Amino acid sequence: MSEHRDMSCEINGDDLYENTHDNDVSYDNSVQNNELTASAIGGGENTVDASKPHDQKEGVKMKNDLQDTGTAVRSDVFMEIAEISKYKFERAKARQWATRDICFLVYDDSDVKIDGFDSDDEEAQQEYALRMSLGDGDIPASEGDKPQRSEYSDDSWKAKCRVCAWYPEFPHKWKPRKFRLVNPTVDHPAWFDKGADGNIASIDICMHYVAVSYCWPPRDEKPIPRSYTVRDLDGRLRTSRALDDVLDRAVDFANSCGLRMIWIDQECLPQPTEISTKEDWAMQELGIQSMDIVYNRAMYTAGLLNVEITSQEQLDAIDTLLRSDWETTQKNMNPRYCEHILRLLHETCQDRWYTRAWVIQEAICAGLKLVLAFRCNSGLSVSSKFRYGYKCEVEDRPYHSLDDHARGLDSTLSCISVSEFWRMLDVMQEILLRDFSIMGSMLVRSDYAPADLWPGARSVLQAAESLHPRTVKANTLQQAMMTYSEGQYGKRPTINAAGALTLLKHRQCYFESDRLAIIANMCDYDFRLDTKAIDDNFRSLRLAILALALNNGDLSLLAPEAYPPPDQIYSDDAYAGHASSSLLFQNFFLEAPWIEHCQVRDFVNTRIQTVQPGSVTPDGVLLNAYLWSVDREIDFTLVQSTWADAWESLRCWRLVIDRQKSETLEQYHARNATITQWFSRPGVSQRALKDFRQFGHIPDNSAVWESVDHRGVQVMRYIDCYRVKQVPEMQNLIARIIFDILRYTLTITEEGALARGLANSIWQSIRIDQVPGSEDPLPDEVGDALFSHVDVLTRPFATLQLEETLDKTFAQLWFVDRIMKTGKLWCGTYMPPGGEDGIASHIDSSSQFTAEMESGVGRVFGKSPTDTHVSIIDKQIRRQMFTMMLQGTSAVKKQPLHWRWPLVVLTEVVANRDYWSRRGERRRKETLLSTFDVDGPCQVATPYNPEWEILPRPTLRSMRVCWVVEEKNTIDEVTIATSEKENISSNPLLDTANSDRPGLAEGKGKERASDRVREVEAPQSPGSPDTNERFGNQGLNLQVLRKVKGLWQIMDLPRQDYVFS
């Protein structure tokens, strides 16, 4: 259970839908002393942090300053972030907890029967007594269930999973009142300790359970008594902590899915109090740090909503919308059905489940396995199965008796998966809304269809759309693979810090420091912050979140596009981002309340492949980065003369009219109407277009305005992405222009090999990973193979991944705009570290260690390690495979994970001798050429973020994430720990058992930190790694002057790092 974003709606007296806010405070006083938990998880506004007793929380100092506007960036900001960073730790043990120590709730079938009935099954006993009094003595004493168990728990195909098949089914003819906690590794130790390393076989990592996401009762509610019991692992009975209603619905859902185990935080995690043992607190903390794994690994996550479906007609409307093909749905969705669906969506937006901060973590981590469980009014005919058309022979779940028999107790839930929820929204938008319609030769935007029948439909659908962000998936089969082993739980949905803050900004969380744990779980961070210590020692939540993100190499909070401009009334109150984005943290400090960027990615988790966490020092942020010398202005006038008119035909006008402080609202509306009408007059737009071509804007003294009051008027030309999506001819024209630019770039002979480098930079920044439905991979480089590719010839626009921005245009097309406007692009060559030719590689290619490493690499990847002709996507898969192997080893041996990235990088260094060699650096300098949205010579840094250097690319890579920099006049020494290199005698790739933290090889030319040293002596969790150890050259101190867009090739981890401030 937890919290979720508040995007609720309300129907007012005019039957219009408007946004409202639910400020319910959650927590049940009657069980507060027994339920102190940070996972409390979403328990509500007064949820208690499990990291310390409740009385310790009274002196909480942390303040949620994210909503403060105009917060200045203090001069000591780096110093304070560095201090916060001292309280980081790694959650390595939490990953093992999710395999070996996790507990589940099952039916307690050890109970003594009374006349064949469960001793606490009062309803069945009373019913039997009533029948006996009426003379129905022939009825057997018990018509309840005899729970199925153990029959197929060994080797039958019906078992599928011997772990959960060994436990009893939940009764389905009456409500069970007795439960017990189980830990499969305790019940069957022989199953879980096999092999020389004692690792768990992947087939015994059970995923067949329901994880329950729900809200705890409001704190000010009258305490609700509990009547159910739970038998703890030690055999002692206690009253259940979760409400009876919550357990009833959880069991109902489990039976509907044919599952025997439930995970619910209140019951499956310790709920320590001030008198509890340290072991209870430690176990709960491990569980909290692993909650994202729990919800992601579950076969289903049940989101228990309080919304109730009240009529059979409403159920029929849902069934018609979800269970029929498109043509049938269009035919049968009558006005009454549409009204029922809109009402359901409106009430769903109002549910408290969507206002809790902890809930959004559970919803995001569950991904497509999230199922919304709606209450159903009694008497409705509800399907007893969520698994429509289930076939045990082909599904990955053990046999359940309900697969062959009907339920005895009707289900009280109507379940809609998150995929079905998205389908519901898509169908309703298609039926009710029309963004564009064709009128003659014009494309006209309208709001409703028909407007008088569905007032407010758009606001309801927009609010509902924001409840569950759509996931971005890869189009290649390899990146959708699922691999499970100890410590590795397959692919999972993740977001970055900007996305987490976007989803959390309207959700309630009583203890603000809990947001640090929530964000870390949503983002799948390895490095966490001690929320108790942070809460005790620091006031600013803003700085703590920034420290958390930077320590995990997440740079999303530094992208200006994550903070769209708010609607301003007066032009003098301009969006601060346009003036302040030149500084490193300025956007996050000035515009955090307006953050609005969320992209959920559900494929290979790239952060764990080559991540080297950022290090925050008192001088700045130490990051791996590439540095570019922008000193070339490449001529594209031939392309400009060919395509300028065609490009202009794709663009449309946008008028933004700001209200002046001297204007009344009536005067503003009148002037707005006058300007709009004036601009639509014949001849005015043609004169404006002439000015635009000459000046790039319409001057104040232009004849276009004549006597019109144009104060605060902004006139822009842009390509509307929504129009492009509606018109295939526009799509084809854009693709033709782009591919012609790529062809022309290859002909720029005066640039030599750099011309091909520029073409590859453009292509790799706009291409898709693979065209959906195509089996022919796209080439990584520009050449004849690309231009003759079947998808480029037949559907060229489908080969492009153009990112849509909030201002309804495409992010990467700035380079085409520049070519069509000026005929030129400013481009930069790669600047190697340490001089003209760079420095020698870390690894001596002649060493015995290198030979051993190459042998190991060949066995892992099955190809020659010196094979350099590896596609971008294949390289991603190789890294992922190797990372998973290392992660499994670390889980079994209880090792920290902070050494994964050095081994992954070392493998690639060995596999490609030129990776960090002098020759490789020289080759990069001679072949790499990138282009940036700048107006003259400068130096540009592209900070390395492993999440951005992949296919498919995340949206933020196409935004202003390149930094125009200059070297500081005074270069202070970087305050970061280093140590002498460490000689090792064994191969760390092949033998990680000899050391708790494998060292790295001795090589010529470079030294690296190898001992576990700390930057400062600060309180840290036991075994916490020093993530400030760097595996690269510490370079210049650079001042960030401006943030710009750029196009550069998909890059590998650079050897050098720089201090940015």
PDB file of N, CA and C in Angstrom, residues 908-951:
ATOM      1  N   GLU A 908      35.088  -4.703 -21.499  1.00  0.00           N
ATOM      2  CA  GLU A 908      35.055  -4.058 -22.805  1.00  0.00           C
ATOM      3  C   GLU A 908      36.427  -3.504 -23.182  1.00  0.00           C
ATOM      4  N   VAL A 909      37.194  -3.067 -22.184  1.00  0.00           N
ATOM      5  CA  VAL A 909      38.559  -2.615 -22.463  1.00  0.00           C
ATOM      6  C   VAL A 909      39.380  -3.751 -23.052  1.00  0.00           C
ATOM      7  N   VAL A 910      39.210  -4.949 -22.450  1.00  0.00           N
ATOM      8  CA  VAL A 910      39.956  -6.106 -22.934  1.00  0.00           C
ATOM      9  C   VAL A 910      39.415  -6.554 -24.287  1.00  0.00           C
ATOM     10  N   ALA A 911      38.095  -6.527 -24.431  1.00  0.00           N
ATOM     11  CA  ALA A 911      37.485  -6.974 -25.682  1.00  0.00           C
ATOM     12  C   ALA A 911      37.876  -6.075 -26.852  1.00  0.00           C
ATOM     13  N   ASN A 912      38.093  -4.815 -26.581  1.00  0.00           N
ATOM     14  CA  ASN A 912      38.479  -3.875 -27.632  1.00  0.00           C
ATOM     15  C   ASN A 912      39.728  -3.153 -27.165  1.00  0.00           C
ATOM     16  N   ARG A 913      40.859  -3.572 -27.688  1.00  0.00           N
ATOM     17  CA  ARG A 913      42.139  -3.033 -27.215  1.00  0.00           C
ATOM     18  C   ARG A 913      42.222  -1.521 -27.382  1.00  0.00           C
ATOM     19  N   ASP A 914      41.427  -0.955 -28.320  1.00  0.00           N
ATOM     20  CA  ASP A 914      41.472   0.488 -28.567  1.00  0.00           C
ATOM     21  C   ASP A 914      40.534   1.270 -27.672  1.00  0.00           C
ATOM     22  N   TYR A 915      39.868   0.597 -26.750  1.00  0.00           N
ATOM     23  CA  TYR A 915      38.825   1.255 -25.953  1.00  0.00           C
ATOM     24  C   TYR A 915      39.340   2.520 -25.279  1.00  0.00           C
ATOM     25  N   TRP A 916      40.465   2.396 -24.549  1.00  0.00           N
ATOM     26  CA  TRP A 916      41.031   3.564 -23.866  1.00  0.00           C
ATOM     27  C   TRP A 916      42.522   3.741 -24.201  1.00  0.00           C
ATOM     28  N   SER A 917      42.966   3.247 -25.323  1.00  0.00           N
ATOM     29  CA  SER A 917      44.380   3.339 -25.686  1.00  0.00           C
ATOM     30  C   SER A 917      44.658   4.667 -26.376  1.00  0.00           C
ATOM     31  N   ARG A 918      45.955   4.961 -26.570  1.00  0.00           N
ATOM     32  CA  ARG A 918      46.334   6.159 -27.320  1.00  0.00           C
ATOM     33  C   ARG A 918      45.754   6.100 -28.729  1.00  0.00           C
ATOM     34  N   ARG A 919      45.857   4.921 -29.332  1.00  0.00           N
ATOM     35  CA  ARG A 919      45.342   4.785 -30.692  1.00  0.00           C
ATOM     36  C   ARG A 919      43.839   5.000 -30.735  1.00  0.00           C
ATOM     37  N   GLY A 920      43.146   4.472 -29.737  1.00  0.00           N
ATOM     38  CA  GLY A 920      41.703   4.677 -29.705  1.00  0.00           C
ATOM     39  C   GLY A 920      41.332   6.132 -29.514  1.00  0.00           C
ATOM     40  N   GLU A 921      42.039   6.823 -28.643  1.00  0.00           N
ATOM     41  CA  GLU A 921      41.771   8.245 -28.431  1.00  0.00           C
ATOM     42  C   GLU A 921      42.039   9.040 -29.707  1.00  0.00           C
ATOM     43  N   ARG A 922      43.121   8.691 -30.397  1.00  0.00           N
ATOM     44  CA  ARG A 922      43.440   9.383 -31.641  1.00  0.00           C
ATOM     45  C   ARG A 922      42.361   9.128 -32.692  1.00  0.00           C
ATOM     46  N   ARG A 923      41.879   7.893 -32.752  1.00  0.00           N
ATOM     47  CA  ARG A 923      40.832   7.573 -33.724  1.00  0.00           C
ATOM     48  C   ARG A 923      39.562   8.350 -33.425  1.00  0.00           C
ATOM     49  N   ARG A 924      39.190   8.447 -32.143  1.00  0.00           N
ATOM     50  CA  ARG A 924      37.989   9.217 -31.794  1.00  0.00           C
ATOM     51  C   ARG A 924      38.148  10.684 -32.185  1.00  0.00           C
ATOM     52  N   LYS A 925      39.336  11.229 -31.975  1.00  0.00           N
ATOM     53  CA  LYS A 925      39.550  12.631 -32.325  1.00  0.00           C
ATOM     54  C   LYS A 925      39.430  12.857 -33.828  1.00  0.00           C
ATOM     55  N   GLU A 926      39.805  11.850 -34.607  1.00  0.00           N
ATOM     56  CA  GLU A 926      39.796  11.999 -36.063  1.00  0.00           C
ATOM     57  C   GLU A 926      38.456  11.656 -36.696  1.00  0.00           C
ATOM     58  N   THR A 927      37.579  10.991 -35.965  1.00  0.00           N
ATOM     59  CA  THR A 927      36.329  10.513 -36.587  1.00  0.00           C
ATOM     60  C   THR A 927      35.058  11.015 -35.924  1.00  0.00           C
ATOM     61  N   LEU A 928      35.125  11.483 -34.692  1.00  0.00           N
ATOM     62  CA  LEU A 928      33.915  11.907 -33.997  1.00  0.00           C
ATOM     63  C   LEU A 928      33.642  13.382 -34.257  1.00  0.00           C
ATOM     64  N   LEU A 929      32.440  13.686 -34.689  1.00  0.00           N
ATOM     65  CA  LEU A 929      32.003  15.062 -34.894  1.00  0.00           C
ATOM     66  C   LEU A 929      30.544  15.166 -34.491  1.00  0.00           C
ATOM     67  N   SER A 930      30.265  16.065 -33.598  1.00  0.00           N
ATOM     68  CA  SER A 930      28.898  16.262 -33.089  1.00  0.00           C
ATOM     69  C   SER A 930      28.458  17.668 -33.401  1.00  0.00           C
ATOM     70  N   THR A 931      27.158  17.891 -33.406  1.00  0.00           N
ATOM     71  CA  THR A 931      26.631  19.232 -33.661  1.00  0.00           C
ATOM     72  C   THR A 931      25.774  19.671 -32.494  1.00  0.00           C
ATOM     73  N   PHE A 932      25.823  20.986 -32.204  1.00  0.00           N
ATOM     74  CA  PHE A 932      25.136  21.534 -31.042  1.00  0.00           C
ATOM     75  C   PHE A 932      24.377  22.802 -31.442  1.00  0.00           C
ATOM     76  N   ASP A 933      23.327  23.085 -30.698  1.00  0.00           N
ATOM     77  CA  ASP A 933      22.459  24.228 -30.994  1.00  0.00           C
ATOM     78  C   ASP A 933      23.073  25.498 -30.406  1.00  0.00           C
ATOM     79  N   VAL A 934      24.195  25.924 -30.992  1.00  0.00           N
ATOM     80  CA  VAL A 934      24.915  27.109 -30.532  1.00  0.00           C
ATOM     81  C   VAL A 934      25.134  28.029 -31.729  1.00  0.00           C
ATOM     82  N   ASP A 935      25.565  29.249 -31.432  1.00  0.00           N
ATOM     83  CA  ASP A 935      25.707  30.266 -32.470  1.00  0.00           C
ATOM     84  C   ASP A 935      27.148  30.637 -32.766  1.00  0.00           C
ATOM     85  N   GLY A 936      28.100  29.923 -32.190  1.00  0.00           N
ATOM     86  CA  GLY A 936      29.482  30.261 -32.445  1.00  0.00           C
ATOM     87  C   GLY A 936      30.423  29.317 -31.731  1.00  0.00           C
ATOM     88  N   PRO A 937      31.732  29.550 -31.867  1.00  0.00           N
ATOM     89  CA  PRO A 937      32.724  28.665 -31.244  1.00  0.00           C
ATOM     90  C   PRO A 937      32.577  28.627 -29.718  1.00  0.00           C
ATOM     91  N   CYS A 938      32.783  27.452 -29.151  1.00  0.00           N
ATOM     92  CA  CYS A 938      32.699  27.270 -27.700  1.00  0.00           C
ATOM     93  C   CYS A 938      33.166  25.868 -27.362  1.00  0.00           C
ATOM     94  N   GLN A 939      33.201  25.558 -26.075  1.00  0.00           N
ATOM     95  CA  GLN A 939      33.444  24.200 -25.613  1.00  0.00           C
ATOM     96  C   GLN A 939      32.149  23.664 -25.030  1.00  0.00           C
ATOM     97  N   VAL A 940      31.822  22.424 -25.378  1.00  0.00           N
ATOM     98  CA  VAL A 940      30.585  21.787 -24.911  1.00  0.00           C
ATOM     99  C   VAL A 940      30.941  20.452 -24.267  1.00  0.00           C
ATOM    100  N   ALA A 941      30.355  20.207 -23.111  1.00  0.00           N
ATOM    101  CA  ALA A 941      30.508  18.923 -22.427  1.00  0.00           C
ATOM    102  C   ALA A 941      29.209  18.137 -22.529  1.00  0.00           C
ATOM    103  N   THR A 942      29.334  16.848 -22.797  1.00  0.00           N
ATOM    104  CA  THR A 942      28.167  15.949 -22.752  1.00  0.00           C
ATOM    105  C   THR A 942      28.384  14.978 -21.592  1.00  0.00           C
ATOM    106  N   PRO A 943      27.796  15.254 -20.423  1.00  0.00           N
ATOM    107  CA  PRO A 943      27.956  14.344 -19.271  1.00  0.00           C
ATOM    108  C   PRO A 943      27.463  12.955 -19.635  1.00  0.00           C
ATOM    109  N   TYR A 944      28.209  11.959 -19.198  1.00  0.00           N
ATOM    110  CA  TYR A 944      27.854  10.583 -19.537  1.00  0.00           C
ATOM    111  C   TYR A 944      26.802  10.066 -18.576  1.00  0.00           C
ATOM    112  N   ASN A 945      25.683   9.630 -19.143  1.00  0.00           N
ATOM    113  CA  ASN A 945      24.621   9.010 -18.378  1.00  0.00           C
ATOM    114  C   ASN A 945      24.293   7.690 -19.066  1.00  0.00           C
ATOM    115  N   PRO A 946      24.559   6.546 -18.429  1.00  0.00           N
ATOM    116  CA  PRO A 946      24.340   5.259 -19.106  1.00  0.00           C
ATOM    117  C   PRO A 946      22.895   5.049 -19.538  1.00  0.00           C
ATOM    118  N   GLU A 947      21.957   5.703 -18.886  1.00  0.00           N
ATOM    119  CA  GLU A 947      20.551   5.570 -19.285  1.00  0.00           C
ATOM    120  C   GLU A 947      20.267   6.273 -20.603  1.00  0.00           C
ATOM    121  N   TRP A 948      21.105   7.231 -20.978  1.00  0.00           N
ATOM    122  CA  TRP A 948      20.871   7.986 -22.198  1.00  0.00           C
ATOM    123  C   TRP A 948      21.587   7.396 -23.406  1.00  0.00           C
ATOM    124  N   GLU A 949      22.655   6.650 -23.169  1.00  0.00           N
ATOM    125  CA  GLU A 949      23.475   6.156 -24.276  1.00  0.00           C
ATOM    126  C   GLU A 949      23.046   4.751 -24.691  1.00  0.00           C
ATOM    127  N   ILE A 950      21.775   4.604 -25.001  1.00  0.00           N
ATOM    128  CA  ILE A 950      21.219   3.305 -25.381  1.00  0.00           C
ATOM    129  C   ILE A 950      20.166   3.515 -26.452  1.00  0.00           C
ATOM    130  N   LEU A 951      19.717   2.412 -27.012  1.00  0.00           N
ATOM    131  CA  LEU A 951      18.563   2.389 -27.914  1.00  0.00           C
ATOM    132  C   LEU A 951      17.504   1.479 -27.314  1.00  0.00           C
TER     133      LEU A 951
END
